[in-house]
Coordinates of C-alpha atoms in Angstrom, one line a residue:
X1 CA 100.0 81.8 103.5
X2 CA 101.4 79.5 101.8
X3 CA 101.3 76.4 104.0
X4 CA 101.3 73.5 103.2
X5 CA 100.3 70.9 106.0
X6 CA 98.3 73.1 108.3
X7 CA 98.7 70.1 111.0
X8 CA 102.1 71.5 111.5
X9 CA 101.8 75.3 111.7
X10 CA 98.6 75.2 113.7
X11 CA 100.0 74.7 117.4
X12 CA 97.7 74.6 119.8
X13 CA 95.4 76.5 117.8
X14 CA 97.7 79.0 116.9
X15 CA 99.7 79.6 114.1
X16 CA 102.9 79.3 114.6
X17 CA 105.1 81.7 112.9
X18 CA 108.6 80.2 113.1
X19 CA 107.6 76.8 111.5
X20 CA 105.3 78.5 108.4
X21 CA 108.3 80.4 107.4
X22 CA 110.7 76.9 108.2
X23 CA 108.1 75.0 105.3
X24 CA 108.0 78.5 103.5
X25 CA 111.5 79.9 102.8
X26 CA 112.4 79.5 99.2
X27 CA 108.7 81.2 98.8
X28 CA 109.0 84.2 100.6
X29 CA 112.3 84.6 99.6
X30 CA 111.3 84.7 95.7
X31 CA 108.8 87.0 96.9
X32 CA 110.8 89.8 98.8
X33 CA 113.3 89.4 96.2
X34 CA 110.2 91.2 94.6
X35 CA 108.8 93.3 96.6
X36 CA 112.0 95.3 98.2
X37 CA 113.6 96.5 94.8
X38 CA 109.6 97.8 94.8
X39 CA 109.7 99.8 97.5
X40 CA 112.7 100.9 97.7
X41 CA 111.8 102.7 94.0
X42 CA 108.8 103.9 95.6
X43 CA 110.7 104.8 98.6
X44 CA 112.7 107.0 96.2
X45 CA 110.2 107.5 93.7
X46 CA 106.6 108.4 93.6
X47 CA 106.4 108.1 98.3
X48 CA 108.3 111.4 98.0
X49 CA 105.3 113.6 96.6
X50 CA 101.7 114.6 98.8
X51 CA 99.4 112.9 96.0
X52 CA 100.7 109.3 96.9
X53 CA 102.7 110.0 101.1
X54 CA 100.1 107.4 101.8
X55 CA 101.3 104.5 100.2
X56 CA 103.6 103.2 103.3
X57 CA 100.4 103.9 105.5
X58 CA 98.3 101.3 102.7
X59 CA 101.3 98.9 102.9
X60 CA 101.8 98.8 106.4
X61 CA 97.4 98.2 106.7
X62 CA 97.9 95.6 103.5
X63 CA 100.5 92.9 105.1
X64 CA 98.4 93.9 108.9
X65 CA 94.9 92.4 106.7
X66 CA 97.2 89.3 105.2
X67 CA 98.5 88.3 109.5
X68 CA 94.8 88.8 110.2
X69 CA 93.6 86.0 108.4
X70 CA 96.3 84.0 108.2
X71 CA 94.9 81.8 111.1
X72 CA 92.0 80.4 108.7
X73 CA 94.4 80.2 105.9
X74 CA 96.2 78.3 107.4
X75 CA 93.5 75.7 108.7
X76 CA 92.7 75.7 105.7
X77 CA 92.2 72.0 104.6
X78 CA 90.3 71.7 101.2
X79 CA 91.7 71.1 98.0
X80 CA 94.5 73.5 96.7
X81 CA 94.5 74.2 92.9
X82 CA 97.9 74.5 91.2
X83 CA 97.5 74.5 87.5
X84 CA 94.8 77.4 88.0
X85 CA 97.8 79.1 90.7
X86 CA 100.9 78.5 88.5
X87 CA 99.1 79.8 85.7
X88 CA 98.8 83.0 88.1
X89 CA 102.1 83.2 89.3
X90 CA 103.2 83.0 86.0
X91 CA 101.7 85.7 84.0
X92 CA 102.5 87.9 87.3
X93 CA 106.2 87.6 87.1
X94 CA 105.6 88.9 83.6
X95 CA 104.0 91.9 84.3
X96 CA 106.6 92.7 87.1
X97 CA 109.7 92.0 84.6
X98 CA 107.3 94.2 81.8
X99 CA 106.8 96.6 84.5
X100 CA 110.4 96.4 86.2
X101 CA 112.6 96.4 83.4
X102 CA 109.9 99.2 81.7
X103 CA 109.8 101.8 84.6
X104 CA 105.8 101.1 84.7
X105 CA 104.6 101.4 87.8
X106 CA 101.9 100.4 87.4
X107 CA 102.4 96.9 86.0
X108 CA 105.8 96.6 88.2
X109 CA 103.2 96.5 92.0
X110 CA 100.0 95.8 89.9
X111 CA 101.9 92.6 89.6
X112 CA 101.7 91.6 93.1
X113 CA 98.3 91.0 93.3
X114 CA 97.9 88.3 90.9
X115 CA 101.4 86.6 92.0
X116 CA 99.7 87.0 95.8
X117 CA 96.3 84.9 94.1
X118 CA 98.4 82.3 92.3
X119 CA 100.3 81.7 95.8
X120 CA 97.5 81.5 97.8
X121 CA 96.0 78.6 95.1
X122 CA 98.6 76.6 95.1
X123 CA 98.8 76.0 98.7
X124 CA 95.1 76.8 99.2
X125 CA 92.4 76.8 97.2
X126 CA 89.6 79.4 96.7
X127 CA 88.9 78.8 100.2
X128 CA 91.7 80.8 101.0
X129 CA 91.1 83.9 98.5
X130 CA 87.7 83.9 99.5
X131 CA 89.2 84.8 102.9
X132 CA 91.8 86.6 101.7
X133 CA 89.9 88.2 99.7
X134 CA 89.9 92.1 101.7
X135 CA 93.1 92.1 101.5
X136 CA 93.7 91.9 98.1
X137 CA 91.2 93.9 96.9
X138 CA 93.0 96.7 99.4
X139 CA 96.4 96.3 97.7
X140 CA 95.2 98.0 94.5
X141 CA 94.9 100.9 96.6
X142 CA 99.1 100.8 96.4
X143 CA 98.8 100.8 92.7
X144 CA 99.4 105.3 91.2
X145 CA 97.0 106.1 89.2
X146 CA 98.0 106.8 85.7
X147 CA 98.7 110.6 84.6
X148 CA 96.5 111.1 82.1
X149 CA 93.4 109.7 84.2
X150 CA 94.5 111.6 86.9
X151 CA 94.6 114.7 84.4
X152 CA 91.5 115.0 82.7
X153 CA 89.6 114.0 86.5
X154 CA 91.3 116.8 88.5
X155 CA 90.5 118.8 85.7
X156 CA 87.1 118.0 85.7
X157 CA 87.0 118.3 89.9
X158 CA 88.6 122.1 89.8
X159 CA 85.7 123.1 87.6
X160 CA 83.0 121.5 89.3
X161 CA 84.8 122.5 93.0
X162 CA 85.2 126.6 91.9
X163 CA 81.3 127.0 89.9
X164 CA 79.8 125.5 93.0
X165 CA 82.6 127.9 95.6
X166 CA 81.0 130.7 93.2
X167 CA 77.9 129.6 93.5
X168 CA 77.5 129.5 97.4
X169 CA 79.2 132.7 98.3
X170 CA 77.9 134.7 95.3
X171 CA 74.5 133.3 97.1
X172 CA 76.0 134.9 100.7
X173 CA 76.4 138.4 99.0
X174 CA 79.8 138.2 98.5
X175 CA 81.4 139.9 95.4
X176 CA 82.8 136.6 94.2
X177 CA 83.8 135.7 89.9
X178 CA 84.5 133.2 88.2
X179 CA 86.2 132.4 84.8
X180 CA 87.7 128.5 84.4
X181 CA 88.8 127.8 87.4
X182 CA 90.1 131.5 88.9
X183 CA 88.2 133.3 91.4
X184 CA 88.1 136.2 91.9
X185 CA 86.2 138.1 95.2
X186 CA 87.2 141.3 96.1
X187 CA 90.2 143.1 95.1
X188 CA 92.0 139.1 95.2
X189 CA 92.7 136.6 92.5
X190 CA 92.5 133.0 93.6
X191 CA 93.9 129.9 91.5
X192 CA 91.9 126.9 92.2
X193 CA 95.1 123.8 91.4
X194 CA 95.5 120.3 90.9
X195 CA 95.9 119.6 94.8
X196 CA 92.6 121.9 96.0
X197 CA 90.6 119.6 93.3
X198 CA 90.7 117.0 95.9
X199 CA 91.0 114.1 93.4
X200 CA 94.2 112.7 95.8
X201 CA 91.9 113.1 98.8
X202 CA 88.8 111.4 98.0
X203 CA 91.6 108.0 97.1
X204 CA 92.9 108.4 100.3
X205 CA 89.3 108.5 102.0
X206 CA 88.0 105.9 99.6
X207 CA 90.7 103.8 101.2
X208 CA 90.1 105.2 104.6
X209 CA 85.9 103.9 104.5
X210 CA 86.6 100.9 102.5
X211 CA 88.3 100.0 105.3
X212 CA 86.2 100.7 108.2
X213 CA 83.6 99.1 106.5
X214 CA 85.1 96.4 106.6
X215 CA 86.3 97.0 110.3
X216 CA 83.3 97.6 111.3
X217 CA 80.8 94.8 109.0
X218 CA 78.0 95.4 109.6
X219 CA 75.2 93.2 109.7
X220 CA 73.3 95.5 106.9
X221 CA 74.0 94.9 102.9
X222 CA 72.4 97.4 102.2
X223 CA 74.0 100.0 105.7
X224 CA 77.9 98.8 104.2
X225 CA 77.2 99.8 100.1
X226 CA 75.7 103.0 101.1
X227 CA 78.9 103.9 103.4
X228 CA 81.1 102.3 100.4
X229 CA 78.9 105.1 98.5
X230 CA 79.0 108.1 100.7
X231 CA 83.0 108.3 100.3
X232 CA 83.1 110.9 97.7
X233 CA 80.6 112.8 96.9
X234 CA 81.0 113.8 100.8
X235 CA 84.4 113.7 100.0
X236 CA 83.3 116.0 97.5
X237 CA 81.4 118.3 99.5
X238 CA 84.4 118.9 102.2
X239 CA 87.0 120.0 99.3
X240 CA 84.8 122.6 98.2
X241 CA 84.1 123.5 101.9
X242 CA 87.9 123.9 102.4
X243 CA 88.2 125.8 99.5
X244 CA 85.4 128.4 100.6
X245 CA 87.2 128.8 103.6
X246 CA 90.4 129.6 102.4
X247 CA 88.6 131.7 99.7
X248 CA 86.7 133.7 102.6
X249 CA 90.6 133.2 104.6
X250 CA 91.8 135.3 101.7
X251 CA 88.7 138.0 101.9
X252 CA 88.5 138.4 105.2
X253 CA 92.1 138.9 106.6
X254 CA 94.1 138.9 103.4
X255 CA 96.4 137.2 100.5
X256 CA 99.2 136.5 103.1
X257 CA 96.5 134.6 105.4
X258 CA 94.4 132.5 103.1
X259 CA 98.5 130.7 101.6
X260 CA 100.0 130.1 104.9
X261 CA 98.8 127.8 108.0
X262 CA 94.9 128.3 107.2
X263 CA 96.0 126.6 103.6
X264 CA 98.1 123.6 104.4
X265 CA 95.8 122.5 107.6
X266 CA 92.3 123.8 105.2
X267 CA 94.1 120.3 104.2
X268 CA 93.9 117.9 107.1
X269 CA 91.1 120.1 109.0
X270 CA 89.7 118.2 104.9
X271 CA 90.2 114.9 105.7
X272 CA 88.5 115.0 109.2
X273 CA 85.7 116.5 108.2
X274 CA 84.9 114.0 105.8
X275 CA 86.1 111.3 108.1
X276 CA 83.1 112.3 110.8
X277 CA 81.0 113.2 107.9
X278 CA 81.3 109.4 107.0
X279 CA 81.1 108.7 111.0
X280 CA 77.7 110.4 111.3
X281 CA 76.1 109.1 108.3
X282 CA 77.1 105.6 109.7
X283 CA 75.0 106.8 112.8
X284 CA 72.3 107.8 111.1
X285 CA 71.9 104.9 109.0
X286 CA 72.4 102.4 111.6
X287 CA 69.3 104.2 113.2
X288 CA 66.9 104.6 110.1
X289 CA 67.7 100.5 108.8
X290 CA 66.9 99.2 112.9
X291 CA 64.3 101.3 112.6
X292 CA 62.8 98.9 109.7
X293 CA 64.0 96.1 111.0
X294 CA 67.3 95.3 108.6

């Protein structure tokens, strides 16, 4: 995407990868020198955990998103902005060095966002950023949230999920009580663990939902905005269903059933339920907004 001569990179209206690689070999080499060690570090660390297992998928989507807009960027003939671009690049390098040397993943991974912006500005200017904006924003999903923020949000979500699940089950006539995040039903006690807070599910669904809205590209901005805003409450509701299901399975079939295959399957079911909920809402909004002439 860092082309200097779009007339040679684009041949017969098609992007010529060989010419692009030849013209930008040094830039791409420098980018890979920074990127490859970071990817190796991620593969050997947080990408091994269940919470961050979506990382490689997010990276693949980012690459695909940039690939989708390569032709548009290559055809840009506007004046580049080298001064501001180099300021972005230099700032990104300082952030990367700090993150890499101090093992701060937020800085190490986050540095690639201003670095990408800087390279686009140097080569093609603001027009390139306006074309690749979603791919750049989507890179944010590669950055792991700080532990303190995750702990605070996880604790709050666990409390709310436990409370709502207790209220709904009690209203349905089940002998259920709660103390914090410890739920007692019959003679069973279940602890709502961090994984059951739905925090990481919300993060993953936010990425998938954002990608869905971008790909569908509805003409109605109201429809797109409502879909984005609905992702978190839909994921929260799906997680409540998941926790209630595990509680009921434990109550009716025993602790072994609640902690076995069904427990693991409930995590996948949560994701499926949330996606179905978002797709259903999209269809409803389509009918409603169409009737109102949107």
